Coordinates of C-alpha atoms in Angstrom, one line a residue:
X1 CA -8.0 -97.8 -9.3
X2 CA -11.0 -95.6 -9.1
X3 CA -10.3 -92.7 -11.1
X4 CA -12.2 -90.3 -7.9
X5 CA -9.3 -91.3 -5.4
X6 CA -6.4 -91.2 -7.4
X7 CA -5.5 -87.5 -6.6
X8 CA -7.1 -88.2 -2.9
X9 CA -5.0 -91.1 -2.4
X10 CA -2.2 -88.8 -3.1
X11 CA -3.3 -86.1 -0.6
X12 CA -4.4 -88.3 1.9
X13 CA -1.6 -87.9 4.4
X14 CA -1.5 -88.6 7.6
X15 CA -0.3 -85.0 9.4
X16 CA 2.3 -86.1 12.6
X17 CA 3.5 -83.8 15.4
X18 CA 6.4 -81.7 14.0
X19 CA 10.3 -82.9 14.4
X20 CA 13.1 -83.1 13.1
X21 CA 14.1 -86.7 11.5
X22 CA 14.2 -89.0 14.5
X23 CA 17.5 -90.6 14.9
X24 CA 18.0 -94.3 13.4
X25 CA 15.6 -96.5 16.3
X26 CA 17.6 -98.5 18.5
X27 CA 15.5 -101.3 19.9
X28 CA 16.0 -103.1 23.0
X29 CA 18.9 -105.9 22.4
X30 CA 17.0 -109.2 24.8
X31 CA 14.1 -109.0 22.4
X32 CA 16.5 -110.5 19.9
X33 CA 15.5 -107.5 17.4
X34 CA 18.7 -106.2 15.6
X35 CA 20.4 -102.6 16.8
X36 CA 21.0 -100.3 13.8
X37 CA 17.9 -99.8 11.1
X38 CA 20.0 -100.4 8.4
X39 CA 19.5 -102.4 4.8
X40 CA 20.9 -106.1 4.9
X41 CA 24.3 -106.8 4.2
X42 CA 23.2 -108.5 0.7
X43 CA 21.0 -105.6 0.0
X44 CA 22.2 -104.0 -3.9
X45 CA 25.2 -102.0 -3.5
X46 CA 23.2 -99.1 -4.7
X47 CA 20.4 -99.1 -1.7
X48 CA 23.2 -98.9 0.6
X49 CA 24.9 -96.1 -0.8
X50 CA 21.3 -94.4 -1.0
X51 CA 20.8 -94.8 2.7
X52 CA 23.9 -93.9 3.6
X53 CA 24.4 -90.3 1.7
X54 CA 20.5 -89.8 2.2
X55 CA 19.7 -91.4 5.2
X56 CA 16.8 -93.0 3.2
X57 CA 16.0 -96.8 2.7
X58 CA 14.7 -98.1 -0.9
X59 CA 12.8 -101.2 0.5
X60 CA 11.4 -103.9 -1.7
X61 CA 11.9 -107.1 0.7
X62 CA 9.5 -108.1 3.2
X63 CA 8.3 -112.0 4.7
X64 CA 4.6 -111.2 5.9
X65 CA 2.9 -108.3 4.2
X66 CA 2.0 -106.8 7.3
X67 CA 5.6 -105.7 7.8
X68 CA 4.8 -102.9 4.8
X69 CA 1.7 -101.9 6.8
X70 CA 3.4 -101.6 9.7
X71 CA 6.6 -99.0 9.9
X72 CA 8.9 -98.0 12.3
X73 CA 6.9 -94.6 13.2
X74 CA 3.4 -95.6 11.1
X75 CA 1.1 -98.1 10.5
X76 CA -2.0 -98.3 8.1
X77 CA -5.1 -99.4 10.1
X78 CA -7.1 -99.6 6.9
X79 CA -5.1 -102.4 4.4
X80 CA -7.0 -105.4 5.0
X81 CA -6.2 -107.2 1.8
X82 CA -2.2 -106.7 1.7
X83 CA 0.6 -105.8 -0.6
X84 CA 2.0 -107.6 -3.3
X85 CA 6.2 -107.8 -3.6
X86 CA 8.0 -106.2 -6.6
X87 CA 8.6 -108.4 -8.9
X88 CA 12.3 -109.4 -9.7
X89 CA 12.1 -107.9 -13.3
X90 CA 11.6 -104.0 -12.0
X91 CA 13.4 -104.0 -9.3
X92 CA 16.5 -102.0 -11.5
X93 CA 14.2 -99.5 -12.6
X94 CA 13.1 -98.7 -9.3
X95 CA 16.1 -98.1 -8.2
X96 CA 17.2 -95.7 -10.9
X97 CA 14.2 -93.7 -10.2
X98 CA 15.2 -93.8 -6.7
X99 CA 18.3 -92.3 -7.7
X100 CA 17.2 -89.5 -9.6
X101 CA 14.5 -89.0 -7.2
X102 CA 17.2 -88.5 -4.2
X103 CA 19.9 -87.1 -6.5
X104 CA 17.4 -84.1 -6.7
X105 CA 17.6 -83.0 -3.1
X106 CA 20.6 -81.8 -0.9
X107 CA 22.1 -84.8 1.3
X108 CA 21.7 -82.6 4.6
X109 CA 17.7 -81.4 3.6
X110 CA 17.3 -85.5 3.4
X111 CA 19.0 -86.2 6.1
X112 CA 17.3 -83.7 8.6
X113 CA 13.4 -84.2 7.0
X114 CA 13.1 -87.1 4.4
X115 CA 11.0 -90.3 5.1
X116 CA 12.9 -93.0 6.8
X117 CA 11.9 -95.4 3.8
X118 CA 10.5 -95.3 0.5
X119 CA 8.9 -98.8 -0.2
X120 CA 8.5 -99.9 -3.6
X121 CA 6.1 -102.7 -3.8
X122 CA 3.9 -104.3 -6.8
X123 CA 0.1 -103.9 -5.4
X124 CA -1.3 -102.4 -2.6
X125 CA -4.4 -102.4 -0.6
X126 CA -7.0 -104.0 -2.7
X127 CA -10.7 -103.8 -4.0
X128 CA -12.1 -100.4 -4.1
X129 CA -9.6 -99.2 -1.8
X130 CA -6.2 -100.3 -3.8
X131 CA -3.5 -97.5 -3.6
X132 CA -1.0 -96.6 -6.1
X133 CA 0.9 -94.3 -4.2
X134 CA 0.4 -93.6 -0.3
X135 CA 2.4 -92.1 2.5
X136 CA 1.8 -92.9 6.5
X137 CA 2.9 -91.3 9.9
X138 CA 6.5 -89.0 8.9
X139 CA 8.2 -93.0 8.3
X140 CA 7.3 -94.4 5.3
X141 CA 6.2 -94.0 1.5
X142 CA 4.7 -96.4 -0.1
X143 CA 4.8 -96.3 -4.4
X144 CA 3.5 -99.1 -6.3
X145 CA 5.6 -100.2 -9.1
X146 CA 5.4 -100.1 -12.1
X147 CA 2.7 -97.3 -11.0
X148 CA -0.6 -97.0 -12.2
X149 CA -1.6 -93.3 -11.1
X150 CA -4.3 -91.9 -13.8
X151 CA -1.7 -90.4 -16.3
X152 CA 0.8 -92.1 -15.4
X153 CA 3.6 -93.7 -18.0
X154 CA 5.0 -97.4 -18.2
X155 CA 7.8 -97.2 -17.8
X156 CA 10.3 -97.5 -21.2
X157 CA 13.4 -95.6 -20.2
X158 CA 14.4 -96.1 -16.4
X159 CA 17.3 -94.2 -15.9
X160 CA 15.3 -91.3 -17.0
X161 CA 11.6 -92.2 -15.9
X162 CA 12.0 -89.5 -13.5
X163 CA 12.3 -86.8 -16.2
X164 CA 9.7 -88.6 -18.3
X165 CA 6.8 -89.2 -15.8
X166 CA 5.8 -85.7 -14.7
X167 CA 2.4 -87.4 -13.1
X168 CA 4.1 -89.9 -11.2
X169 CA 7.2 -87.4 -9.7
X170 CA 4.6 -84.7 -9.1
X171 CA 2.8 -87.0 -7.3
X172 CA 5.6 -88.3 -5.1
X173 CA 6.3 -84.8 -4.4
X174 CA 3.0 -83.8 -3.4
X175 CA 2.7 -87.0 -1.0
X176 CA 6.7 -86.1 0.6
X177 CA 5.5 -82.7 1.4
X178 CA 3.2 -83.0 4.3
X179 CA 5.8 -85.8 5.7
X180 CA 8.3 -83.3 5.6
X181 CA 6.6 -80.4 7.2
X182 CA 5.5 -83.1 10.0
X183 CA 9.1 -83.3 10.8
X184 CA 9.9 -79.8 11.5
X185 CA 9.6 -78.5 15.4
X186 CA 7.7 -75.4 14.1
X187 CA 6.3 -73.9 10.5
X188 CA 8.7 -71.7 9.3
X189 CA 7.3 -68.3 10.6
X190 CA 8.8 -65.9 8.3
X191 CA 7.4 -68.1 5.5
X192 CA 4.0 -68.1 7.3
X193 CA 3.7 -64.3 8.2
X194 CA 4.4 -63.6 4.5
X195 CA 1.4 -64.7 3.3
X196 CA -2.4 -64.6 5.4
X197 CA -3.3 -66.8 7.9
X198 CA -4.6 -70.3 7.6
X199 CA -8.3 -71.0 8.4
X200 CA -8.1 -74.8 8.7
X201 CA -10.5 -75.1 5.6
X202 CA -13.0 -71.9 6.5
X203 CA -12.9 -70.2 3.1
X204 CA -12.6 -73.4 0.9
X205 CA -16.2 -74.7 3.0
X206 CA -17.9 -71.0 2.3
X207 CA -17.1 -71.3 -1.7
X208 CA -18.2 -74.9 -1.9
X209 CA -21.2 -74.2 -0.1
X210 CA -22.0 -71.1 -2.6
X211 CA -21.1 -73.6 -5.8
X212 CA -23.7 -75.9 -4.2
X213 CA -26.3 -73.3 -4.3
X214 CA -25.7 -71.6 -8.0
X215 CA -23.7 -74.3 -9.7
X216 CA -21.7 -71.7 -10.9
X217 CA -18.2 -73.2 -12.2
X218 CA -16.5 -69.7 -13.4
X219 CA -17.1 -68.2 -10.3
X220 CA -16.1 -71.1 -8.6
X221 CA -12.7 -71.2 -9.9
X222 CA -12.6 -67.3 -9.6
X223 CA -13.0 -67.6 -5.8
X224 CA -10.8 -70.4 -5.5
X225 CA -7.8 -68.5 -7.1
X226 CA -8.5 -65.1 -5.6
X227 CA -8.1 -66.7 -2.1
X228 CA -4.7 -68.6 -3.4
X229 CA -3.7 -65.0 -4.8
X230 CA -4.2 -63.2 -2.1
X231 CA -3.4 -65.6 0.9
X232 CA 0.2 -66.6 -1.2
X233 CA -0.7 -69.8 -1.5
X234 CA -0.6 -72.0 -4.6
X235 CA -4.1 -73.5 -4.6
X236 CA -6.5 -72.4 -2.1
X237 CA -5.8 -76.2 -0.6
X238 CA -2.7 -74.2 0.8
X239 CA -4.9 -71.9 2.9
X240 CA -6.2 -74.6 5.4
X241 CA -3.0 -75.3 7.4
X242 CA 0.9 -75.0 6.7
X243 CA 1.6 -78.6 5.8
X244 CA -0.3 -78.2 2.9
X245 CA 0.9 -75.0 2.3
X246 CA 4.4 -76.2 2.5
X247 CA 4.0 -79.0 0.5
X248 CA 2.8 -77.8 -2.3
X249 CA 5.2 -74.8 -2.4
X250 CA 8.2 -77.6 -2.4
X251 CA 6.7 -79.3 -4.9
X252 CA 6.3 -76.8 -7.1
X253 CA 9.8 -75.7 -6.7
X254 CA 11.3 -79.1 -7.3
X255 CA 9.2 -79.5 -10.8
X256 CA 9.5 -75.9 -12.6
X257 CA 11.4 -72.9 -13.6
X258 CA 11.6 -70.0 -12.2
X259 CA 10.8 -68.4 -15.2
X260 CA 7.4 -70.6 -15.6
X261 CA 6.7 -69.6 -11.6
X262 CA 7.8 -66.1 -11.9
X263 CA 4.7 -65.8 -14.8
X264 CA 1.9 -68.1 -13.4
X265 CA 1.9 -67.2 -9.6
X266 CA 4.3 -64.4 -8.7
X267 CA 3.7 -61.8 -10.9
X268 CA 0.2 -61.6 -10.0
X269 CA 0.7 -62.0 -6.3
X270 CA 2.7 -59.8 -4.2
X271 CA 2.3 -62.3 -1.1
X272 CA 3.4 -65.0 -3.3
X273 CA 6.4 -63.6 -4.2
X274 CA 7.4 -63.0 -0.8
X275 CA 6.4 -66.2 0.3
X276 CA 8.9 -67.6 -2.7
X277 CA 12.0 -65.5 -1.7
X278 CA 11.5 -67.2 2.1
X279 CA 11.1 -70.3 1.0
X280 CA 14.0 -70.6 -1.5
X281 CA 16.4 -68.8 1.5
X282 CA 15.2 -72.0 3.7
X283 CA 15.9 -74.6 1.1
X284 CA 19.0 -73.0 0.2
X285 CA 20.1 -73.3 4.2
X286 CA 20.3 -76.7 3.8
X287 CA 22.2 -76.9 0.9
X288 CA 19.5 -77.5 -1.9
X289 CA 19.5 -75.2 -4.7
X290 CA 15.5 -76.5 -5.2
X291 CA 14.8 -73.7 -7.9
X292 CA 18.3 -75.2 -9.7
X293 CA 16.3 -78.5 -9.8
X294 CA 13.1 -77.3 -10.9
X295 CA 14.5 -75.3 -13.9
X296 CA 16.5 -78.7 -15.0
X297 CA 13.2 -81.0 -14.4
X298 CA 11.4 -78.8 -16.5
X299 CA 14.4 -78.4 -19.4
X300 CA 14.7 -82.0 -19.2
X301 CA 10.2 -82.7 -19.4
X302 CA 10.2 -80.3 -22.4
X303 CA 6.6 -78.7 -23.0

């Protein structure tokens, strides 16, 4: 993969209309297409349970490729060349890291905002557009496996891959969050009015456009943080609209300890820190103790 779009390619969602998770699809029964949106009967006992205490399908089956490309509430208009199936021998790993993957968020957050499916397949896309990891519409995620991200690691211990790939969950993370704010009716306004408005991209344009005329890196990356600092975003990428802002906030969460955030953004950030106390009272409504699970994932990565 072309090491320029491997973090776009992760970033590169496709930002729906807010809602809450639709409802399993019920399609129309003379069309001969089956009722419930379910796995298949001889689907592995573990993708059933999965689906049924997350509300979330592992997929790794398909006849025609097209049936990746094309989900239930997304398609992908630009995969001309395909997607290759899983093959047989990494199919269990998948599924463990499926499992710690899920087993890291409340049932009822899931439930209510999740994907519909998470599609592990082998290859995806092709040429100079080939995608390790992509998301489209609110429906679907797509992860290549084994995954090939740019600092990425093959994976040696399944059951804990999870733990062990920080790249690869941090990406994952990064690509759920957009899909989950597109699922909510409205931004969470508390969390919003805690931090300055969004500009859709304004001040990230006016400091590019300065770096373009001095070159000047330091200042650069001063600008850039000054805007996260004082806006209460994490990156200045949060600044341009709430599902970025959102997402990155979750997946920050999810992936370190309080202790780790408390010192790198909320000390130095009185926005930020009111923006955190929001967001962790919103997780929390839902059952998911998210800081819980960031301080473990980070025990558990080490460094």
């Amino acid at each position: 993969m072309k090491p320029i779009y491997a973090s776009l390619l992760v970033l590169a969602a496709l930002f729906g209309g807010g809602c809450s998770k639709e409802p399993q699809p019920g399609f129309t029964a003379d069309l001969g297409i089956a009722k419930n949106y379910t796995p298949p009967a001889d689907a592995p006992a573990e993708v059933k349970e999965m689906f049924n205490r997350y509300d979330v399908w592992i997929r790794m089956d398909f006849n025609d490729w097209k049936e990746v490309t094309n989900g239930v509430l997304g398609t992908d208009p630009i995969n001309r060349w395909g997607a290759g199936k899983i093959d047989d021998d990494q199919r269990s790993s998948a599924i463990m890291y499926s499992q710690a993957l899920l087993s890291n968020v409340s049932e009822k957050f899931a439930k209510t905002f999740f994907p519909m499916e998470i599609f592990f397949v082998k290859t995806y896309r092709g040429s100079f557009w080939a995608a390790d990891l992509i998301n489209f519409g609110r429906s679907r995620l797509i992860v290549c496996w084994p995954n090939h991200l740019i600092g990425a690691l093959p994976v040696t211990d399944p059951a804990n891959h999870y733990y062990m790939d920080s790249t690869l969950t941090r990406a994952i993370w990064s690509a759920l969050g957009p899909m989950v704010a597109g699922r909510m009716a409205t931004p969470i306004s508390e969390f919003v009015l805690a931090g300055k408005a969004y500009d859709n991209g304004e001040a990230l344009d006016k400091i590019f456009k300065q770096y373009e005329k001095d070159r000047d890196q330091d200042a650069l990356n001063k600008s850039r943080d000054e805007v996260a600092r004082n806006g209460g975003f994490i990156t200045i990428g949060g600044s341009t609209n709430f599902d970025v802002d959102f997402g990155e906030w979750m997946k920050l969460l999810v992936t370190e300890s309080y202790d780790n955030i408390k010192t790198q953004y909320l000390d130095n950030s009185p926005a930020r820190a009111r923006k955190y106390e929001v967001i962790v009272k919103f997780f929390n409504s839902y059952g998911w103790d998210i800081q819980k699970c960031g301080n473990y994932y980070r025990q558990r990565l080490g460094n």
